[in-house]
CSV table of C-alpha atoms and ligand atoms in Angstrom, one decimal:
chain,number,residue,atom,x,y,z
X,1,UNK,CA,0.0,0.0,0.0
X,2,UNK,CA,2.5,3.1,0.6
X,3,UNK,CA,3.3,5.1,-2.6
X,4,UNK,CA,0.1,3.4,-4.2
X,5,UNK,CA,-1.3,6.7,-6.4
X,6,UNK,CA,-4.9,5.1,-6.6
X,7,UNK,CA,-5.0,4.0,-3.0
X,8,UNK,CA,-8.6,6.1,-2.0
X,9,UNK,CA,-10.5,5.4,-4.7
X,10,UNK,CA,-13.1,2.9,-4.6
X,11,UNK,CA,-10.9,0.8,-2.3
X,12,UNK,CA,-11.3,3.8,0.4
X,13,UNK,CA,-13.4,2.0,3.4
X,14,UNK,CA,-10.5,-1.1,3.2
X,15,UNK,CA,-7.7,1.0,2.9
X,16,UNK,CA,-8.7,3.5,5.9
X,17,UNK,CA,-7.4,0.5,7.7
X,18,UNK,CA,-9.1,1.0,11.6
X,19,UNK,CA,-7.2,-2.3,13.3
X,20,UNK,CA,-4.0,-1.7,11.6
X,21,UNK,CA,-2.6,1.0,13.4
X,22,UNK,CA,1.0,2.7,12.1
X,23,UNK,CA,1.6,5.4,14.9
X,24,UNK,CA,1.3,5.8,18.5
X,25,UNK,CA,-2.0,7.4,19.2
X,26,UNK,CA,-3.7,5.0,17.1
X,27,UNK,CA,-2.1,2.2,18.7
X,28,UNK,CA,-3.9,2.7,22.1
X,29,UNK,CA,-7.4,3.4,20.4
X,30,UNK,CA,-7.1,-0.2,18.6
X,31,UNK,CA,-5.9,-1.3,22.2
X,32,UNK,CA,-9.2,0.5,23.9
X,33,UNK,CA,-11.3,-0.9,20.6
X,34,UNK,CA,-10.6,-4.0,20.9
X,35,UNK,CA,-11.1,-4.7,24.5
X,36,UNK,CA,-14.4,-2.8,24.4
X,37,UNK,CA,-15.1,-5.3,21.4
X,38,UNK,CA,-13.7,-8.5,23.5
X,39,UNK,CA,-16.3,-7.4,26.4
X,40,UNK,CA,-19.0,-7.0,24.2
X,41,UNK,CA,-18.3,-10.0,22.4
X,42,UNK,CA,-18.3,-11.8,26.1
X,43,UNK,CA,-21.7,-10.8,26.8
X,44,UNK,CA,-23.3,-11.4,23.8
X,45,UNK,CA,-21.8,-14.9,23.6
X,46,UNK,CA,-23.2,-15.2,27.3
X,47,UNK,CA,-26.5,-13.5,26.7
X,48,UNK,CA,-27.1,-15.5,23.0
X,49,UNK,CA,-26.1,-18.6,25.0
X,50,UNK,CA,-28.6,-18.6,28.1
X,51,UNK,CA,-31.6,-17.6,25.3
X,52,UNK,CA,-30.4,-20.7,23.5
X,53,UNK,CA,-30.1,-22.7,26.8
X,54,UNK,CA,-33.8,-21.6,28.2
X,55,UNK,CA,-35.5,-21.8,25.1
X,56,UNK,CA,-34.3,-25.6,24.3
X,57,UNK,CA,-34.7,-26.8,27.9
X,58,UNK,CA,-37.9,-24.9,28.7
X,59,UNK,CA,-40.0,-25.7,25.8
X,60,UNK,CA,-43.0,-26.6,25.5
X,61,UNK,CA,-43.4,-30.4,26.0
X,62,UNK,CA,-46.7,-33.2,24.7
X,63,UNK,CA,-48.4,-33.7,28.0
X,64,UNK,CA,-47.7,-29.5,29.6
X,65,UNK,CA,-51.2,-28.5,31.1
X,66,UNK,CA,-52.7,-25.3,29.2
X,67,UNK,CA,-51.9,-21.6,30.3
X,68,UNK,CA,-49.0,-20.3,31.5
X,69,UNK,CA,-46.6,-22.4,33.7
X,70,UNK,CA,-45.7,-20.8,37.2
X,71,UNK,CA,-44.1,-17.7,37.3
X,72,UNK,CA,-41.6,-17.1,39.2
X,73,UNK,CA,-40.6,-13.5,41.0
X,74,UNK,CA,-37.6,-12.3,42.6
X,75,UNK,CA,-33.9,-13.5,43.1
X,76,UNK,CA,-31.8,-11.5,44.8
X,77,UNK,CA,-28.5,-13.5,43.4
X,78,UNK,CA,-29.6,-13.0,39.7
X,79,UNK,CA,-30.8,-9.4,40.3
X,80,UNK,CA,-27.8,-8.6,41.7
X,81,UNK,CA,-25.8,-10.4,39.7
X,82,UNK,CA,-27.0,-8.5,36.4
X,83,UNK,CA,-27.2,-5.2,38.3
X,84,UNK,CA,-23.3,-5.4,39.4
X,85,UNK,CA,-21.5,-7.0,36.5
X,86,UNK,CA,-22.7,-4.3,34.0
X,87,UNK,CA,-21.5,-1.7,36.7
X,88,UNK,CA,-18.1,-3.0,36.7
X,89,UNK,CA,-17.7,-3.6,32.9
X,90,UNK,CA,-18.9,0.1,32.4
X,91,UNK,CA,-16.5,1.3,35.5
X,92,UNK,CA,-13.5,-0.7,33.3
X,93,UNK,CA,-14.4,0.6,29.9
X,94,UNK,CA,-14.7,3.7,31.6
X,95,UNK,CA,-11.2,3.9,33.5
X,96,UNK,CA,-9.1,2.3,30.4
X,97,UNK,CA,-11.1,4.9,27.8
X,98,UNK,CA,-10.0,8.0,30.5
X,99,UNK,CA,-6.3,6.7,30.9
X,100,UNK,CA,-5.7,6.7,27.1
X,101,UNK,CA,-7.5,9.9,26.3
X,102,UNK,CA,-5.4,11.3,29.4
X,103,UNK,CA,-2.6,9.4,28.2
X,104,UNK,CA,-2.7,11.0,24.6
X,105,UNK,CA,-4.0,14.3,25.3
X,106,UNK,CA,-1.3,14.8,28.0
X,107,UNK,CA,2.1,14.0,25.8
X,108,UNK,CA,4.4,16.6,25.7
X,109,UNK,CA,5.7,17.9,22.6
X,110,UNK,CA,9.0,16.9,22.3
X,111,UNK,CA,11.5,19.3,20.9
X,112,UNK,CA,12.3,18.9,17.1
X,113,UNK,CA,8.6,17.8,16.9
X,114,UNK,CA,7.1,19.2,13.5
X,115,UNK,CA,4.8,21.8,13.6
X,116,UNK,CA,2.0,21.9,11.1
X,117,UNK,CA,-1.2,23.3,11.2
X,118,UNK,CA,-4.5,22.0,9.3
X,119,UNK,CA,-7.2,24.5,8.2
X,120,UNK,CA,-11.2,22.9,7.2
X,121,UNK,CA,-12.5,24.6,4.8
X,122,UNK,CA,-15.7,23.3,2.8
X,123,UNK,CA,-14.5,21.3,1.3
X,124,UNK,CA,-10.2,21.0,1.5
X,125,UNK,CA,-7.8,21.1,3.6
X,126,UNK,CA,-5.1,24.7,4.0
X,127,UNK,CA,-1.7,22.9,5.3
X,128,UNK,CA,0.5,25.4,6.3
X,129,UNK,CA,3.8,24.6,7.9
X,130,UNK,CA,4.8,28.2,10.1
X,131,UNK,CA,7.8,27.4,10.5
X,132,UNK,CA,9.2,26.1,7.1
X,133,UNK,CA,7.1,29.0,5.0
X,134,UNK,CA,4.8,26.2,3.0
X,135,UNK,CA,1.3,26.1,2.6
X,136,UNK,CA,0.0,23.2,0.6
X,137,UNK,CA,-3.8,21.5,0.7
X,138,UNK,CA,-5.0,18.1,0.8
X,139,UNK,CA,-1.7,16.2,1.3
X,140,UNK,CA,0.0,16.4,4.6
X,141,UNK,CA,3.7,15.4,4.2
X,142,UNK,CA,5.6,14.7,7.4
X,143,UNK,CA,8.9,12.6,8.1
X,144,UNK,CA,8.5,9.2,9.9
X,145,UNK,CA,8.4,9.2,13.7
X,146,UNK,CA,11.4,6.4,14.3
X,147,UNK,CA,15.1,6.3,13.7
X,148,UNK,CA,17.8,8.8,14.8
X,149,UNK,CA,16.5,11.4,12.7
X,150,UNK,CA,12.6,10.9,12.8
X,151,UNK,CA,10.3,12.8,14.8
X,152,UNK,CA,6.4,13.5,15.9
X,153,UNK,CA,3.9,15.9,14.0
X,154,UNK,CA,1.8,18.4,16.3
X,155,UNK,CA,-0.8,19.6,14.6
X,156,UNK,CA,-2.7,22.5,15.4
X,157,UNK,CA,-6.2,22.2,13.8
X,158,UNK,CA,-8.7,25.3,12.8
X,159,UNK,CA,-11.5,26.0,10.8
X,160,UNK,CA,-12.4,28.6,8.2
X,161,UNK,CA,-15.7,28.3,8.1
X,162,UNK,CA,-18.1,24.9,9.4
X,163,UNK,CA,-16.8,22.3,12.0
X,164,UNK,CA,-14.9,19.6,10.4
X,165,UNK,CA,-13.4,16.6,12.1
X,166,UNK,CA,-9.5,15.7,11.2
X,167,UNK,CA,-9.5,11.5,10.8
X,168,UNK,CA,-6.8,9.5,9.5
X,169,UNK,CA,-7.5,6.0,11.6
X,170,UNK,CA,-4.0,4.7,11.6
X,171,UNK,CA,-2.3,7.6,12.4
X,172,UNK,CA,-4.4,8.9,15.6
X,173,UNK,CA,-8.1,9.1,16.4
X,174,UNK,CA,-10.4,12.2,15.5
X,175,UNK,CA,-9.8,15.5,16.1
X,176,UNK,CA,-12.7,18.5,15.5
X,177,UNK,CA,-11.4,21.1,13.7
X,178,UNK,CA,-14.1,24.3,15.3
X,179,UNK,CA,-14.4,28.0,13.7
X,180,UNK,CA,-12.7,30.2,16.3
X,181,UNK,CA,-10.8,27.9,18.4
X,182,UNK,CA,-7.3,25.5,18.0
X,183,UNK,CA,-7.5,22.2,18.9
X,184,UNK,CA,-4.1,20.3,18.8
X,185,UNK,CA,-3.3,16.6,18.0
X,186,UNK,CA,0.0,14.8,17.5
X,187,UNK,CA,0.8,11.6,15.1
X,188,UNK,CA,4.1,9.6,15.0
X,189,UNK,CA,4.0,7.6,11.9
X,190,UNK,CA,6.4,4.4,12.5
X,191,UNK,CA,6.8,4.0,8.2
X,192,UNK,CA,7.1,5.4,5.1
X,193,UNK,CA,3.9,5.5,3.3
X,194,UNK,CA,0.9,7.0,2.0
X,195,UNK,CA,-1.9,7.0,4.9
X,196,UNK,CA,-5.7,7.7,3.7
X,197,UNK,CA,-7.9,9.7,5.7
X,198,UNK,CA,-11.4,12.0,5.2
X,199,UNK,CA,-13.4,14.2,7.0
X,200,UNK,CA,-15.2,13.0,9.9
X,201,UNK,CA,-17.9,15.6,10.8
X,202,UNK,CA,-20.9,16.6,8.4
X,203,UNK,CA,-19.6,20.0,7.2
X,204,UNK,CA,-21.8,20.3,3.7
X,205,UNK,CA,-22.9,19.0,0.9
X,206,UNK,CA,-18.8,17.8,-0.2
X,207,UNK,CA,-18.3,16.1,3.3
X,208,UNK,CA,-17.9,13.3,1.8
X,209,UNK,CA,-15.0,14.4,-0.9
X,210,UNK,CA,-12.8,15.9,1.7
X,211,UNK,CA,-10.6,13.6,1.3
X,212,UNK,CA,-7.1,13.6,3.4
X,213,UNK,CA,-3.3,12.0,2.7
X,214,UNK,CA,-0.7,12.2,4.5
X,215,UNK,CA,2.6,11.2,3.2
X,216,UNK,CA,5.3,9.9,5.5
X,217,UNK,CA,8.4,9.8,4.5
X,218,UNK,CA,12.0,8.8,5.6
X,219,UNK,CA,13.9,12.2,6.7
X,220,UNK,CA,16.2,12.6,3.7
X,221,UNK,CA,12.7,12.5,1.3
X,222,UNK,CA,11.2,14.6,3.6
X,223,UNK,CA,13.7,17.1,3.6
X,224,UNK,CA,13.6,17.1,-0.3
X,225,UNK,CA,10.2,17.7,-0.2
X,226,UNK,CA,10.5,20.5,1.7
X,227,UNK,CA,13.4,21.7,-0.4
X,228,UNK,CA,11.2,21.6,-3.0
X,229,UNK,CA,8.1,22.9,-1.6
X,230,UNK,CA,9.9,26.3,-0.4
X,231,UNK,CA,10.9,26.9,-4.0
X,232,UNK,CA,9.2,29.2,-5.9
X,233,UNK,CA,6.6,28.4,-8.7
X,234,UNK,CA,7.9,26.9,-11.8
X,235,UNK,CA,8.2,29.7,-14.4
X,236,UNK,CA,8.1,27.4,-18.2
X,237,UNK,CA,8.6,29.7,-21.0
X,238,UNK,CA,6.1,27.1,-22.7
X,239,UNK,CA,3.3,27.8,-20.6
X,240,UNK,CA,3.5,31.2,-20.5
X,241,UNK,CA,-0.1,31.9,-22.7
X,242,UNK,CA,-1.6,29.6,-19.9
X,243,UNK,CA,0.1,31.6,-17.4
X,244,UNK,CA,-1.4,35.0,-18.9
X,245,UNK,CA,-4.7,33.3,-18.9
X,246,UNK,CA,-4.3,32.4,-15.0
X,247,UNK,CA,-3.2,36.1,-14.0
X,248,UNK,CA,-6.1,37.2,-15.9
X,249,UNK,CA,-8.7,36.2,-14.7
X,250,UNK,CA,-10.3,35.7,-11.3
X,251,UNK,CA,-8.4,32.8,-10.3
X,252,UNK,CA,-5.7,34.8,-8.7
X,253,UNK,CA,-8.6,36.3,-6.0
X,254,UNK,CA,-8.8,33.2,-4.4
X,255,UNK,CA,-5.7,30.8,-5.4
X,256,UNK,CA,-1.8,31.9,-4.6
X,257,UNK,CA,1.0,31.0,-7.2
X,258,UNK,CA,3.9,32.2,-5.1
X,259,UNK,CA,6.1,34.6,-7.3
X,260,UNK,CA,2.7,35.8,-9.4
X,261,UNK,CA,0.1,38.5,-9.1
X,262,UNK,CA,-2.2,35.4,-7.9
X,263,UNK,CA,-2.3,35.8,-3.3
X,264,UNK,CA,-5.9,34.9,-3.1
X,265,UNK,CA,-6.3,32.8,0.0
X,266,UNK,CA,-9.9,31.7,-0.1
X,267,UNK,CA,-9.0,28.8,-2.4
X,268,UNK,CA,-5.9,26.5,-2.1
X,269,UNK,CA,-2.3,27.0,-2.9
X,270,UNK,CA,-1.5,26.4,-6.1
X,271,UNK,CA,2.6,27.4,-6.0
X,272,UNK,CA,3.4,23.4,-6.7
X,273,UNK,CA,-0.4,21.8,-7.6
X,274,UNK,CA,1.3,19.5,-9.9
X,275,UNK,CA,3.4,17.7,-7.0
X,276,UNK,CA,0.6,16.6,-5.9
X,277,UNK,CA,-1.3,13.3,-6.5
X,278,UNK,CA,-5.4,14.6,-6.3
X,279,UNK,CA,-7.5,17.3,-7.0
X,280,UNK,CA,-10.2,18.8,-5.3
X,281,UNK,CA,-9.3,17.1,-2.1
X,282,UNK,CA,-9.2,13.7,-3.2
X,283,UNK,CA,-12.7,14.3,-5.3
X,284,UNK,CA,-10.4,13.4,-8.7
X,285,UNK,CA,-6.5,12.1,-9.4
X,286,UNK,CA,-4.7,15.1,-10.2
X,287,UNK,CA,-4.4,14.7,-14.4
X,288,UNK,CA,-4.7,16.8,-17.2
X,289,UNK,CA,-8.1,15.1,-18.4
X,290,UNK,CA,-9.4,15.6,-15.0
X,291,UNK,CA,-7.8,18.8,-14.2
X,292,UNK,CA,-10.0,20.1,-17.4
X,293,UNK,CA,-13.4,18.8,-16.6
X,294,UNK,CA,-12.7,20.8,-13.0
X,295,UNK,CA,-12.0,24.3,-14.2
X,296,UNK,CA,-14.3,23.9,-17.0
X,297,UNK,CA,-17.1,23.2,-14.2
X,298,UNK,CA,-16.1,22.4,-10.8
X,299,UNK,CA,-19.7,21.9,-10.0
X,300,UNK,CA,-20.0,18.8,-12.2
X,301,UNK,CA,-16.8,17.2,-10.4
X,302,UNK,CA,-17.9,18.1,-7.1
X,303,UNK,CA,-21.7,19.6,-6.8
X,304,UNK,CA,-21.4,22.3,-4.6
X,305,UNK,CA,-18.2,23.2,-5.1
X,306,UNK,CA,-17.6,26.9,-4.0
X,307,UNK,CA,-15.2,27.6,-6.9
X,308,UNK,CA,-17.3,29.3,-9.7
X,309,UNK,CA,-16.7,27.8,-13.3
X,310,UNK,CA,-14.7,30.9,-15.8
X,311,UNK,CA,-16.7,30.4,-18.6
X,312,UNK,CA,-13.2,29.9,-20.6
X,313,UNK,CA,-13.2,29.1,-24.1
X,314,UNK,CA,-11.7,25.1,-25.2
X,315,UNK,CA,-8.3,27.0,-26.2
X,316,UNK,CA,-8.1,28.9,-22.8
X,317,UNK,CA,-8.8,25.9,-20.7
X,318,UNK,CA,-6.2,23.9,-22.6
X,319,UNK,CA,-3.8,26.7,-21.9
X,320,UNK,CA,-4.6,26.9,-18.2
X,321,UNK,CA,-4.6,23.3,-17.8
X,322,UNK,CA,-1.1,23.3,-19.8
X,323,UNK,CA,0.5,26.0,-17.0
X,324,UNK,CA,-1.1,24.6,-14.0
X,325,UNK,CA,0.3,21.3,-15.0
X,326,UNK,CA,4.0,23.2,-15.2
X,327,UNK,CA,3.5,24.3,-11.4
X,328,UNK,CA,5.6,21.0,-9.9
Y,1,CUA,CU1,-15.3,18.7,6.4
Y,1,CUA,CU2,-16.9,17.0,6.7
C-alpha cells in the first residue's frame, strides 16, 4: 500500500485501515477498541447462550397443562448479579477509555517535533507549515516518527468556516477542527507510506469528498520535499499563454501561485499543484483530463463546489490546464 497513487479510490473504506494502526496514538485506540469489542463479544456470547439454553430446555413439552406455567418473582442472586456486573464492565471501559484519552491528550511535545497546522474549509484542507514558510492543501507530508533522525507531528487544527473533524485512523483518532478555536493533535507515523484519511464531521454538501493524505516519508525524502516545496513556482517559457490566462482572470482572488500576481487565500495553494497526487481534495487524481473537466465546471466534479466555473473558451482551458500542469 505506501506510494500506491490510486489508493482512496473505490478501495477507500478497506484501505482507511481501523485495526491496523501505524503510529502511537492509534495504537492505544485499537488497544481500547478492541477490549471494548472482547467485552461486548463476552456478553453477547453469554447473553445468546442462556436464550439458546432456556428456550431448548424450557419448551413446551406433549403432556404441559394449558396456560401459562408458574411464574416465578424475585432473586436477589440473579438481580444482583445482572445489576453489578454491568457496573463494573462500564467502570473498566470507563477507566481504560480516561487513561488513554489522558494518556494522549497529555504528551508533551517533544523538541524537534514538526509543527503543522491543518485549516477545514468546505471542502479541503489549508496545510500550512509556520515554520518552514509552506502552505499546501490536501496532502500532509511529514517525516516518519522512528530512527535517529525521525520525529512526531503536532498539529494544530482550525476551521475557516463549518466544523470539520481531522480522521486518518492509523495515524491517531479524530480530532474537530471548530471556527474560532485550535485544537491540537499529534501523530508519530512508525513507516514510510501513504496514509488515507477523510473528514469525519458533516460539514456540507462535499463532506464526503474531503478527502485527506498524508505522506510519511523517511527524513532525507522529507527534507527534499521541503526543499522543493519552499521553492518558488515553476516559471516554463512554454506555458507562458496559460500563465497570462491564469493572472487574468479571477483565479488569482482566491488561489496563490507564489512569485505571481495570484495571493488569493480563499481557495488552495496552487505554488506546486502538480506535486501533488489529487484534485479537489481527493474528489479526482490530479491529471490533465481531470484537471479540465474541474475548471471547465467544478460543479459537475464536485456539486457544490464553491469555486465558480470561468466560462473559458476550449483554447483557454487547454492553456490553463497546460501551466497549471507546469507548477511541480
Ligand atoms: Cu469537512 Cu466534513
Amino acid at each position: 500500500m505506501p506510494g500506491a497513487p490510486g489508493v482512496g479510490y473505490g478501495s477507500r473504506v478497506s484501505a482507511l485501515g481501523v485495526f491496523d494502526p501505524a503510529s502511537a496514538p492509534a495504537d492505544a485506540i485499537v488497544e481500547v477498541a478492541t477490549l471494548a469489542l472482547a467485552i461486548a463479544a463476552g456478553i453477547f456470547v453469554t447473553v445468546v447462550g442462556l436464550l439458546a439454553y432456556a428456550i431448548v430446555r424450557f419448551r413446551a413439552r406433549p403432556g404441559d397443562g394449558p396456560g401459562e406455567p408458574p411464574q416465578v418473582y424475585g432473586s436477589d442472586r440473579i438481580e444482583l448479579a445482572w445489576t453489578v456486573l454491568p457496573v463494573l464492565v462500564v467502570v473498566v471501559l470507563s477507566l481504560v477509555t480516561a487513561r488513554t484519552i489522558y494518556a494522549i491528550q497529555g504528551a508533551a511535545q517533544p523538541p524537534g517535533a514538526l509543527e503543522v497546522t491543518v485549516v477545514g474549509h468546505q471542502w479541503w484542507w489549508e496545510i500550512r507549515y509556520p515554520a518552514l514558510g509552506i502552505t499546501t492543501a490536501n496532502e500532509l507530508h511529514v517525516p516518519v516518527a522512528t530512527g535517529a533522525d525521525g520525529a512526531p507531528t503536532w498539529i494544530d487544527l482550525e476551521s475557516a468556516d463549518v466544523a470539520h473533524s481531522f480522521w486518518v485512523p492509523r495515524l491517531a483518532g479524530k480530532t474537530d477542527l471548530i471556527p474560532n478555536r485550535r485544537n491540537r493533535m499529534w501523530i508519530a507515523p512508525r513507516e514510510p507510506g501513504l496514509y488515507v484519511g477523510q473528514c469525519a464531521e458533516f460539514c456540507g454538501t462535499q463532506h464526503a469528498h474531503m478527502l485527506l493524505r498524508v505522506v510519511a516519508h523517511p527524513r532525507a525524502d522529507f527534507d527534499r520535499w521541503v526543499a522543493a516545496e519552499r521553492a518558488p513556482a515553476a516559471i516554463d517559457p512554454a506555458a507562458a499563454a496559460g500563465r497570462r490566462v491564469f493572472e487574468t482572470t479571477a483565479c488569482i482572488n482566491c488561489h496563490t501561485v507564489r512569485g505571481t500576481v495570484a495571493t488569493g487565500r480563499f481557495g488552495p495553494d496552487l505554488t506546486h499543484l502538480a506535486s501533488r497526487q489529487t484534485l479537489a481534495a481527493g474528489a479526482a487524481a490530479l491529471d490533465a483530463v481531470s484537471l479540465r473537466a474541474w475548471l471547465e465546471d467544478p460543479d459537475r466534479v464536485k456539486p457544490g463546489a464553491l469555486m465558480p466555473a470561468m466560462q473559458l473558451d476550449a483554447a483557454d482551458l487547454d492553456r490553463l490546464v497546460e501551466y497549471l500542469l507546469t507548477l511541480r
